[in-house]
Coordinates of C-alpha atoms in Angstrom, one line a residue:
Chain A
X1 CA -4.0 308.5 261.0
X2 CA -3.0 312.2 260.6
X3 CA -4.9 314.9 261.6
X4 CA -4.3 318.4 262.2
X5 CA -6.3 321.6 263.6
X6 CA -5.7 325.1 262.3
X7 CA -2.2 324.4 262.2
X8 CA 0.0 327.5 262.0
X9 CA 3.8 328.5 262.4
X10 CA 5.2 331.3 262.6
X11 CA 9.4 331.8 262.1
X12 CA 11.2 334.2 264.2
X13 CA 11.9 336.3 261.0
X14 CA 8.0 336.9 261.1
X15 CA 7.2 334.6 258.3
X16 CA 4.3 332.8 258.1
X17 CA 5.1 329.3 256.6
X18 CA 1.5 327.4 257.6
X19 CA -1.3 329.4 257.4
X20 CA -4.0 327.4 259.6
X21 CA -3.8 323.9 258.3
X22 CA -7.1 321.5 259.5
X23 CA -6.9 317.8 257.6
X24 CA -7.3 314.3 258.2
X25 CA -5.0 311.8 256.6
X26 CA -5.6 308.1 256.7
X27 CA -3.9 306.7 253.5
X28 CA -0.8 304.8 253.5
X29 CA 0.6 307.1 251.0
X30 CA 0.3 311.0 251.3
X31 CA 2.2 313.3 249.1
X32 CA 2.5 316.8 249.7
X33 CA 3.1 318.2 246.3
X34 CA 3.7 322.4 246.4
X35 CA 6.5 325.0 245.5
X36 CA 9.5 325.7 247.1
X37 CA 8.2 327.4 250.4
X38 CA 5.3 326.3 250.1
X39 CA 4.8 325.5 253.6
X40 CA 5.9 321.3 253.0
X41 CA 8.6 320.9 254.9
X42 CA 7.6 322.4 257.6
X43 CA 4.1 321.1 258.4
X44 CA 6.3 317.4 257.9
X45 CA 8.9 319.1 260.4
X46 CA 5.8 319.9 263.0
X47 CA 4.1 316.3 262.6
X48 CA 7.5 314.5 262.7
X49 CA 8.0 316.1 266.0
X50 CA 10.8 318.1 265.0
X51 CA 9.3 322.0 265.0
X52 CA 7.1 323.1 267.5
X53 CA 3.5 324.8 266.1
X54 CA 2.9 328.0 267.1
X55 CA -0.7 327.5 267.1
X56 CA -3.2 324.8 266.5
X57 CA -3.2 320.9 267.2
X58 CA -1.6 318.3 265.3
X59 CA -2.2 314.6 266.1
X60 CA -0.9 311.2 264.9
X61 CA -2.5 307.3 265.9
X62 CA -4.8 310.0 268.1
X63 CA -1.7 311.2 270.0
X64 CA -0.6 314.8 270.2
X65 CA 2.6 315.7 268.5
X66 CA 2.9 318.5 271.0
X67 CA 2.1 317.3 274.2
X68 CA 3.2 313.2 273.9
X69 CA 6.2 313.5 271.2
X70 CA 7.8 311.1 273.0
X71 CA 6.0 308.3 272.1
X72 CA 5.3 309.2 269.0
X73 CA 8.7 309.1 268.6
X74 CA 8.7 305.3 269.0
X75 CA 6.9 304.3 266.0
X76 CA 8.0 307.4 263.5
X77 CA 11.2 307.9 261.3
X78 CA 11.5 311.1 259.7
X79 CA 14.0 312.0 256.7
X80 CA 14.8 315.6 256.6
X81 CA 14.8 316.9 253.5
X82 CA 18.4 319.0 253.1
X83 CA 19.8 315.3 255.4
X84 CA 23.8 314.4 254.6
X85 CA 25.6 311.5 255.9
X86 CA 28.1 312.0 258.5
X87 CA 31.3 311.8 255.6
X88 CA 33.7 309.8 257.3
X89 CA 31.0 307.0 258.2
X90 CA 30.1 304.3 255.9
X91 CA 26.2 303.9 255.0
X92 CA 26.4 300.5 257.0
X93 CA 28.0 302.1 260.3
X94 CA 25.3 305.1 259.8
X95 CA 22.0 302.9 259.1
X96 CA 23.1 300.6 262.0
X97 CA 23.9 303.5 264.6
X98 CA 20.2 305.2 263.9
X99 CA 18.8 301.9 264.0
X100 CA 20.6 301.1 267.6
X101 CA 19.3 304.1 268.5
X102 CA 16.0 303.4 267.4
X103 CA 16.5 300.5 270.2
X104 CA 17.4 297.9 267.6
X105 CA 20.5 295.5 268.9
X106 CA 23.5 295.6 267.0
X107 CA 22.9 292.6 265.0
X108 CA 19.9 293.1 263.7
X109 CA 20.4 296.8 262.6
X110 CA 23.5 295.4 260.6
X111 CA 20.6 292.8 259.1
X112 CA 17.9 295.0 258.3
X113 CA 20.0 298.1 257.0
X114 CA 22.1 295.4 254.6
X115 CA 18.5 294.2 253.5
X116 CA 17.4 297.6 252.7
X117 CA 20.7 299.0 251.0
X118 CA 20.5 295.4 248.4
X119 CA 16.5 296.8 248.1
X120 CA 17.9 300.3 246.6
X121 CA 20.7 298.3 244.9
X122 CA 23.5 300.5 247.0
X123 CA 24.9 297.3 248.9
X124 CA 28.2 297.4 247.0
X125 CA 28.6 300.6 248.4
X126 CA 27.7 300.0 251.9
X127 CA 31.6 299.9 253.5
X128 CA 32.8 303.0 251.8
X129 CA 33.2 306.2 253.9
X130 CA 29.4 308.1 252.1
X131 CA 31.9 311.0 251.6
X132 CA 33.2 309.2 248.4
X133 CA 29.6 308.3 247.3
X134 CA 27.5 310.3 244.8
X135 CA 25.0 312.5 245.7
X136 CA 21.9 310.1 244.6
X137 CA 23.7 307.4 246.5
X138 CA 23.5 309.1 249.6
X139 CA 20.1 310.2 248.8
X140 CA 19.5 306.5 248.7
X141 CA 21.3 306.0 252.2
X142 CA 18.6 307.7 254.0
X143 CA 15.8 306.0 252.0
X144 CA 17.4 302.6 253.0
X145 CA 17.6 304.3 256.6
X146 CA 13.6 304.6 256.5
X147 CA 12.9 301.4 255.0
X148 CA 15.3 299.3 257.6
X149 CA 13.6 300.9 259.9
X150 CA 10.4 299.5 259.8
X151 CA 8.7 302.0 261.5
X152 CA 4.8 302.5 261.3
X153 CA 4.4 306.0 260.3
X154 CA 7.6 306.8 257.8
X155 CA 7.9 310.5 256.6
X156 CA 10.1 311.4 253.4
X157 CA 10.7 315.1 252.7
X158 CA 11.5 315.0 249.2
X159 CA 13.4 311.6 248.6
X160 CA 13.7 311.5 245.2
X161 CA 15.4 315.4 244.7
X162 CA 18.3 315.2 242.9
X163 CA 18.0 311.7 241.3
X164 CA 18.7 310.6 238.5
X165 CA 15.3 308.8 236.3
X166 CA 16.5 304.9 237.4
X167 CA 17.7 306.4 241.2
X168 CA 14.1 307.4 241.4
X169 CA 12.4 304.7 239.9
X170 CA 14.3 302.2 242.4
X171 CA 13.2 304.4 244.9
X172 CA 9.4 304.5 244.1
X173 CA 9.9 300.3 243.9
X174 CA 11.1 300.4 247.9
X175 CA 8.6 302.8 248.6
X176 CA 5.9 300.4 247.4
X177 CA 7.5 297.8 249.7
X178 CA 7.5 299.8 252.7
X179 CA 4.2 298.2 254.8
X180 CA 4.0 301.8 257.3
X181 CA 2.2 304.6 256.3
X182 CA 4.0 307.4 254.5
X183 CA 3.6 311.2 253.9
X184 CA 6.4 312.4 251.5
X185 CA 6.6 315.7 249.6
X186 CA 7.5 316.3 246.3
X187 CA 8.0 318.5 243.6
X188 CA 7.3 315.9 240.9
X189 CA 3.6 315.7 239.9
X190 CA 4.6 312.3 238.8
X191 CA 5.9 311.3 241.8
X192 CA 2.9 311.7 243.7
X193 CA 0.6 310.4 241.0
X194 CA 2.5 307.2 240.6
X195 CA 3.0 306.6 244.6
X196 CA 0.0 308.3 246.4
X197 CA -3.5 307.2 247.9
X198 CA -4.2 311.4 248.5
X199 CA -2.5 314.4 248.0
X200 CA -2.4 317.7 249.5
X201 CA -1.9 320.4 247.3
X202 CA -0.2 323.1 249.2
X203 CA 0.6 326.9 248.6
X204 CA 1.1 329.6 250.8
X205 CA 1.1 327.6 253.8
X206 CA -2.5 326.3 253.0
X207 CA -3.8 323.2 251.9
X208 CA -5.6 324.0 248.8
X209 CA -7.0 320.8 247.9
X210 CA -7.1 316.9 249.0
X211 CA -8.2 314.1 247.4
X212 CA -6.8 310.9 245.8
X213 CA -5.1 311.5 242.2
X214 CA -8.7 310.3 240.2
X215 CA -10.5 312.6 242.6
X216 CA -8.5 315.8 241.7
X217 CA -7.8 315.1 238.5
X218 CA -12.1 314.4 237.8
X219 CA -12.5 317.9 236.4
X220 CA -10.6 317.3 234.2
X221 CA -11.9 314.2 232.3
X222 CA -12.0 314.0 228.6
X223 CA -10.5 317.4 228.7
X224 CA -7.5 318.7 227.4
X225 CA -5.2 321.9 228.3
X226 CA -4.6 324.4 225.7
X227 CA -1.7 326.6 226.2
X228 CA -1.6 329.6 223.3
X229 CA -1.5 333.2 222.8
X230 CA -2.5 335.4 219.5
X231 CA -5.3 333.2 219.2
X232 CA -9.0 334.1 217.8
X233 CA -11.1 333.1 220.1
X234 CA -13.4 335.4 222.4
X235 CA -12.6 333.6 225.6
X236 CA -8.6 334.2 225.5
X237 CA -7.4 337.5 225.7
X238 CA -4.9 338.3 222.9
X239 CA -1.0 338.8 223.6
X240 CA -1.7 337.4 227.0
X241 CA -0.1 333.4 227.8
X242 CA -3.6 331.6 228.3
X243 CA -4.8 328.3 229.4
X244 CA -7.8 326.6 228.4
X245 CA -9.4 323.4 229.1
X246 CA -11.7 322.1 226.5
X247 CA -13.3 319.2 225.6
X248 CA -10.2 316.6 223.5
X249 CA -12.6 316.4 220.1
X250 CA -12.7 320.2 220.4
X251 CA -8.9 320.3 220.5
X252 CA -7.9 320.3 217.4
X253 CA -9.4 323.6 216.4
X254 CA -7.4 325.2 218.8
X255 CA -4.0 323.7 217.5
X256 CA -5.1 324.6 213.8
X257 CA -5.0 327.8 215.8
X258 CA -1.2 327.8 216.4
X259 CA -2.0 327.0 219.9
X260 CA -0.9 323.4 221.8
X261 CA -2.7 320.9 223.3
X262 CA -1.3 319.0 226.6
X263 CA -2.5 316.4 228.6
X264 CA -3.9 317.5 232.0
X265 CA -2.0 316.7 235.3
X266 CA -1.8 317.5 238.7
X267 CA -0.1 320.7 237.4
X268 CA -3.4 321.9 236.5
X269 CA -5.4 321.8 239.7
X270 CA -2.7 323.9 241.1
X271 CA -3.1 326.0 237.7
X272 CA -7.3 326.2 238.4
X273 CA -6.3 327.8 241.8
X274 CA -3.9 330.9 240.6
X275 CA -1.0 329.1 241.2
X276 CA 2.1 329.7 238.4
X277 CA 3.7 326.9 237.4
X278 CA 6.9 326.7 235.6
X279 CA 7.4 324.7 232.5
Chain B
X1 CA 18.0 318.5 277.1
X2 CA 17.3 317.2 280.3
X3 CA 19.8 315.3 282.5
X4 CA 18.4 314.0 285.8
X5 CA 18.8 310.4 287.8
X6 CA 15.6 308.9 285.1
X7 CA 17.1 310.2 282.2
X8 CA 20.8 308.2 283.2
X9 CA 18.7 305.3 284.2
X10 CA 16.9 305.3 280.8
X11 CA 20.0 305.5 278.6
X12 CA 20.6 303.8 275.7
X13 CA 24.3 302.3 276.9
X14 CA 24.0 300.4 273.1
X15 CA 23.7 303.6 271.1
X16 CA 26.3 305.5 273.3
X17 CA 28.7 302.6 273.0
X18 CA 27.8 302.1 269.2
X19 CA 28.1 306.1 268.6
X20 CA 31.4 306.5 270.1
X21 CA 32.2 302.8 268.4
X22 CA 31.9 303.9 265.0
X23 CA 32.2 307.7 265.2
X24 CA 35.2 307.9 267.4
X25 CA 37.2 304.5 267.0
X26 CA 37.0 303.7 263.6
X27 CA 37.3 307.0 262.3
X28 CA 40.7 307.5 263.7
X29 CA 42.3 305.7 261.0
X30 CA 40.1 308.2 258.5
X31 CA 40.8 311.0 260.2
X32 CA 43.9 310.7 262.1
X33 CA 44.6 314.5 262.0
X34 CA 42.1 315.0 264.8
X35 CA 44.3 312.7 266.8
X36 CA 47.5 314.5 265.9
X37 CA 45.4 318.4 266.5
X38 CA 43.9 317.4 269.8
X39 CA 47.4 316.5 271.2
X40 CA 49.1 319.5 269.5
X41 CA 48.5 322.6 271.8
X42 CA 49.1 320.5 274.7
X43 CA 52.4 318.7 273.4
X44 CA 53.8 321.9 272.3
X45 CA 53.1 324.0 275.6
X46 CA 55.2 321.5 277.4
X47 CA 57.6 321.9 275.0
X48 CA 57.4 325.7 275.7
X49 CA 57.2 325.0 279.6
X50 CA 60.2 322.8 279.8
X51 CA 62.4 325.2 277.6
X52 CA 61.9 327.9 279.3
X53 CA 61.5 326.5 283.0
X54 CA 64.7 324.6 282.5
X55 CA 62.3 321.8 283.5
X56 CA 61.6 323.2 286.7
X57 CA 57.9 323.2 285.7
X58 CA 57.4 319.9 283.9
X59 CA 54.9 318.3 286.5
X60 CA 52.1 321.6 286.3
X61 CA 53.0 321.2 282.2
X62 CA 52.0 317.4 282.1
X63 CA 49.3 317.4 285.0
X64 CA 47.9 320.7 282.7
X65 CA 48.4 318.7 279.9
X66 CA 46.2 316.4 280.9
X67 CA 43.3 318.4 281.8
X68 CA 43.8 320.6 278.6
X69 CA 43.5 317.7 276.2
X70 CA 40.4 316.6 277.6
X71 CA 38.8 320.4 277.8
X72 CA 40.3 320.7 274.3
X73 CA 38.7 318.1 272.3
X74 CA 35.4 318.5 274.1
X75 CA 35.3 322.0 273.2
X76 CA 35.9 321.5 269.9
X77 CA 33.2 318.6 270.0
X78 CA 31.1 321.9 269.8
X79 CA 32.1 322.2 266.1
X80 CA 31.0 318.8 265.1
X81 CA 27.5 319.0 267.2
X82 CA 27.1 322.3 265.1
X83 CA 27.8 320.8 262.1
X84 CA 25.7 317.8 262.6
X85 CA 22.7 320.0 263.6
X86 CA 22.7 322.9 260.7
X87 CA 24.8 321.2 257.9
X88 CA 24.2 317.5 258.2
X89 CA 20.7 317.9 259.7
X90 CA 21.5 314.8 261.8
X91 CA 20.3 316.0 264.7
X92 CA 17.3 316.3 262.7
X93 CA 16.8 313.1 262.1
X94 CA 17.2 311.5 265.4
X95 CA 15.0 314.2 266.8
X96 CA 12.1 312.4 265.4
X97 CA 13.0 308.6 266.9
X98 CA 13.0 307.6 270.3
X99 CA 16.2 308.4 270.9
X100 CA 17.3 311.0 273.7
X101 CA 19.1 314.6 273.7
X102 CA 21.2 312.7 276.8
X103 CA 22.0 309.4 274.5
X104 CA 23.4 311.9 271.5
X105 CA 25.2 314.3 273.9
X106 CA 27.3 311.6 275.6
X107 CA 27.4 309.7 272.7
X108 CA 29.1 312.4 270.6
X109 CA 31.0 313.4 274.0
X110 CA 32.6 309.9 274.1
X111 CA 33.5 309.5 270.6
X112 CA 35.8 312.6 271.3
X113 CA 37.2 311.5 274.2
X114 CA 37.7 308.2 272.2
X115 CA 39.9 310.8 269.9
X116 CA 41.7 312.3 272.8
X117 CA 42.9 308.6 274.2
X118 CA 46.3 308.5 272.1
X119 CA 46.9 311.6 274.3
X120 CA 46.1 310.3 277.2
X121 CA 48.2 307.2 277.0
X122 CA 51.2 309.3 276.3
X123 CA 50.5 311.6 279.2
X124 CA 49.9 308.7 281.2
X125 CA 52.8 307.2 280.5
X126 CA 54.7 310.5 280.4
X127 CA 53.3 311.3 284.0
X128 CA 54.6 308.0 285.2
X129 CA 57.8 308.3 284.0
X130 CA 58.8 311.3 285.2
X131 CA 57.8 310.4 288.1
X132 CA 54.9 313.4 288.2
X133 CA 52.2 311.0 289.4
X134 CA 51.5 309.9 293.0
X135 CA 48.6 307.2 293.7
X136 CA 46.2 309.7 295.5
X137 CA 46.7 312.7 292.8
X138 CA 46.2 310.2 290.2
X139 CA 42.4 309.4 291.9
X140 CA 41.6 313.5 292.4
X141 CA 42.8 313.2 288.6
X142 CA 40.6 310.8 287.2
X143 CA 38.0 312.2 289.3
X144 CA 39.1 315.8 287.5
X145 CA 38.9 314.9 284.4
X146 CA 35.5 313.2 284.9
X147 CA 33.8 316.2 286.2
X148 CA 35.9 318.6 283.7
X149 CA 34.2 315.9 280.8
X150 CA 30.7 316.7 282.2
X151 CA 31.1 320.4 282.2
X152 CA 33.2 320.9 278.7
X153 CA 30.7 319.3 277.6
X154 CA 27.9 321.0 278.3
X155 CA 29.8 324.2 277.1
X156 CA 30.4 322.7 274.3
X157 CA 26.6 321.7 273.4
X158 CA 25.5 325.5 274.6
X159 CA 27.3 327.3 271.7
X160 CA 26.1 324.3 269.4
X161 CA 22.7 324.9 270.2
X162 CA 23.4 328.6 269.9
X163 CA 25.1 329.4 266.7
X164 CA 22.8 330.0 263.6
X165 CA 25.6 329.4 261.5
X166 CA 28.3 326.6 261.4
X167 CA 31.1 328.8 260.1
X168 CA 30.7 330.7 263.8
X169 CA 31.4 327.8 265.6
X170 CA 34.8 326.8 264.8
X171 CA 35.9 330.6 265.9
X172 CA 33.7 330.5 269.6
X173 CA 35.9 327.3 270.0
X174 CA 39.0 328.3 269.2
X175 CA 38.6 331.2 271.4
X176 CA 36.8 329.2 274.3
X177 CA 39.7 326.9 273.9
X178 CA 42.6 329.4 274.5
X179 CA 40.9 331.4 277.7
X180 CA 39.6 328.3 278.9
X181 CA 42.4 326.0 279.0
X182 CA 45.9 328.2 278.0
X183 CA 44.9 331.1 280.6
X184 CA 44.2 329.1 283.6
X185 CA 47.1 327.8 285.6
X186 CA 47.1 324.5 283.7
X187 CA 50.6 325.3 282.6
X188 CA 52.1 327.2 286.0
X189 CA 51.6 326.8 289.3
X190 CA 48.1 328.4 290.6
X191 CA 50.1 330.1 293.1
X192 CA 52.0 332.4 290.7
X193 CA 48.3 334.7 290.3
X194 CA 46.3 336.8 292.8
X195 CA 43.2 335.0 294.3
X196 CA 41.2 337.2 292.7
X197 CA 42.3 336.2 289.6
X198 CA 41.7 332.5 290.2
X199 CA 38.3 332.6 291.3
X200 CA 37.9 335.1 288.0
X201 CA 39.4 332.5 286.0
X202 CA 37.2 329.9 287.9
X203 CA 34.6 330.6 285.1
X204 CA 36.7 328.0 283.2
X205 CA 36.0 324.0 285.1
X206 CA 39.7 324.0 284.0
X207 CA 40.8 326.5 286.6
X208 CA 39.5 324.4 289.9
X209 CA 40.5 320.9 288.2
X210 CA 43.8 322.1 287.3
X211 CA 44.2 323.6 291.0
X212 CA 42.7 320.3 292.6
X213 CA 45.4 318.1 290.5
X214 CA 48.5 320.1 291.4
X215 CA 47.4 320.1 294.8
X216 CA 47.0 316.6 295.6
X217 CA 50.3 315.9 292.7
X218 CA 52.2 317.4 295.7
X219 CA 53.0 320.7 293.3
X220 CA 51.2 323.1 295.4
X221 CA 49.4 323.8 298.7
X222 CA 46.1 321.9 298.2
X223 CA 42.6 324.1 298.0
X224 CA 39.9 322.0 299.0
X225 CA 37.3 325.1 298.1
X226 CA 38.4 324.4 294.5
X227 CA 36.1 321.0 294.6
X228 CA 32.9 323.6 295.7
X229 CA 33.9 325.7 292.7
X230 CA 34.3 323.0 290.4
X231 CA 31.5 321.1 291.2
X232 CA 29.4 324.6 290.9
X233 CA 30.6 325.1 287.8
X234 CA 29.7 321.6 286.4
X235 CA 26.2 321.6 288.0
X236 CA 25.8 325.1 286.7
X237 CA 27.0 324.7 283.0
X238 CA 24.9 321.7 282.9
X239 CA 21.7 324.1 284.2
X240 CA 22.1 326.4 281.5
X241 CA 22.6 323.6 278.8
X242 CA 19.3 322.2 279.9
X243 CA 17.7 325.3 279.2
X244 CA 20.1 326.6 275.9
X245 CA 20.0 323.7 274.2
X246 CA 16.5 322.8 272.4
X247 CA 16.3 319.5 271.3
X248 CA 13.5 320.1 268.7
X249 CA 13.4 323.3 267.5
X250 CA 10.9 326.5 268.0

């Protein structure tokens, strides 16, 4: 279990990038779906033991990432999110050396990191230097690192960027293997509906909302969005880009209107709260 | 980083041995320009020395040799650390397991000496040869080079801790690399500068270990206060790369 306590960090450039962040977590998977700078990779950073907090309390299995990293250490992998193999190392030598590290013998990290590269369906690549490997391959090299690890608490900082649609998809498939809890972040909406018990919805260095995917997306049921402009209706300013949510046997009278009708996602609870989102 | 009698006790021999296994050994044939650059400077000074001694000055040339290969490549280990750290984010990512900033440190400090071991077989068997080597110089030697390992290193991990930006760490190494192994008397006798300038030059490990080995080589008077200064230097180098060098970030 993950909780936290006003978390806040601070940069030395004087940026904020968490804003007080108080949560408990206790699903096996938790995505943490925001914007770039959004304050993800850092609050995984500061639970994975990596950053130091400059204020507030951040525990995991009731132990304090601050104060008893060490053994917290023991039962956590973490994947850093900008992570490149060492080039001239092949993802065999470089899954086996973090898992001997880890405090596995030889033997069985060559085992378990073979096992994991056949689950991501990168074994034929395992003896070639990761230099000479695409980028989604070596992507995958660090998800295979996670899953051979076997770790209890596993924590992904954006594992599927930079895929391609099948890449990600074999991803999501090992990620539903993995038995340890997880906390990934994401940009994909997607992603986190299709792999998460809850989500955090952060911006700004704040957690705007938590739930499961049903729970967030309960507003929003029997509803569709309508994305217009020019349109006459006394709700919607003219000229102005506007979103609506209305009622789907309403919709049509809105798309007679020039105007088009989406199906709601995750995108829109960050929409309710202010946040722009890019299409 | 700490580095104390529980942290040795607690290492992880496996990972070390593994690290320097795979990052050192079986890169060579992958890499084998490291092999052929950490050899150059030194190869080419005795080159320079013999020429223009006449050979007078071969033994401080291969006993300077020695020492400089080893400060050399562990220097430049500094590059590598630096780039595993900001670039790769490796550092990163063993941060947050249970391995230590000790295991890493050696383990990366190994796999360059691993590098530098060509070099030292051919100075080995260049010092033997020439007849440089006597049995008690080659013991103050090893036990040189050992303590020189300790302290290059911990240079080496400061400025990788201290750089924000790869790019600056392949110039502080370059330039560490020339005042700390070209300047002190690795390459001439120590007895051809002022005092003064010895103890200034002492800053370097280099200086004392170079001193020690020509000493007890039989190629100068032997300066027993050069194993005070050297071991200060290692003890204190280490200090301040206990305190630089922040193994998770703040």
């Amino acid at each position: 279990m993950i909780e936290t306590y006003d978390l806040r960090k601070r940069y030395k450039d004087g940026t904020w990038a968490l804003n007080g962040i108080s949560l408990v977590a206790d699903k096996r998977v938790t995505s943490i779906i925001g914007r770039n700078g959004a304050g993800k990779t850092t609050f995984i950073r500061i639970l994975s033991t990596q950053l130091a907090a400059t204020s507030g309390s951040a525990f995991i299995n009731g132990l304090n990432v601050m104060g008893e990293a060490e053994k917290i250490r023991k039962f956590i992998v973490s994947i850093p999110q900008e992570a490149a193999p060492i080039g001239v190392l092949t993802p065999q030598e470089l899954i086996s050396l973090y898992l001997v590290g880890r405090g596995n013998s030889l033997q069985d990290a060559n085992r378990n990191s073979k096992i994991a590269m056949a689950e991501l369906g990168i074994d034929e690549f395992r003896n070639r230097p990761t230099d000479t490997l695409s980028g989604g391959t070596k992507r995958k090299v660090f998800v295979a690192m996670a899953i051979a690890s076997n770790a209890d608490f596993i924590f992904l900082d954006e594992p599927t960027t930079g895929l391609d649609p099948i890449s990600r998809l074999e991803v999501w498939s090992a990620i539903r293997k993995i038995e340890g809890k997880i906390v990934l972040t994401t940009h994909y909406m997607e992603e986190a509906s299709e792999l998460s018990d809850m989500v955090l919805l952060v911006d700004g260095g704040l957690v705007l909302e938590k739930g499961t995917v049903q729970e967030l997306m309960a507003r929003f049921d029997g509803k569709v969005r309508i994305e217009g402009t020019m349109v006459e209706d006394p709700d919607l300013k003219i000229g102005t880009t506007m979103i609506k949510y209305v009622n789907r046997q309403d919709a049509q009278n809105y798309v007679d209107l020039g105007n088009a009708a989406k199906q709601v996602s995750l995108d829109d609870v960050f929409i309710t709260h202010g946040v722009e989102i890019e299409s | 980083m700490t580095f104390s009698l529980r942290t040795v006790l607690k290492l992880n021999l496996r990972f070390i041995l593994t690290f320097a296994w795979y990052y050192g050994f079986r890169t060579i044939g992958r890499g084998p320009s490291y092999v052929v650059a950490s050899m150059s400077a030194p190869l080419t000074l005795l080159f320079l020395v013999f020429i223009l001694s006449h050979g007078s000055l071969l033994g401080y040339a291969i006993v300077g040799g020695f020492l400089t290969l080893i400060a050399n490549v562990t220097l430049q280990s500094s590059g590598d650390a630096a780039f595993l750290r900001i670039q790769l984010r490796i550092q990163d990512l063993f941060v947050a397991s249970s391995m230590s900033s000790t295991d890493y440190m050696i383990g990366l400090t190994l796999s360059y000496l691993v590098f530098s071991s060509p070099g030292i077989i051919l100075y080995t068997i260049l010092g033997i040869a020439l007849g440089v080597f006597v049995p008690y110089g080659v013991a103050v030697l090893a036990i040189c080079l050992l303590l020189l390992l300790v302290g290059t290193a911990a240079i080496s991990f400061i400025i990788s801790g201290a750089v924000a930006h790869v790019r600056n760490v392949w110039g502080i190494a370059g330039i560490l690399s020339v005042v700390m192994t070209i300047l002190p008397p690795t390459f001439y006798p120590y007895t051809y500068i002022p005092s003064y300038a010895l103890y200034g030059l002492s800053l370097s490990p280099v200086t004392p270990a170079a001193v020690l080995v020509q000493g007890y080589m039989g190629l100068a008077p032997v300066m027993p206060v050069m194993w005070v200064v050297l071991i200060l230097d290692v003890i204190g180098y280490y200090l301040l790369a206990r305190i630089m060098t922040k193994w998770r970030e703040s």
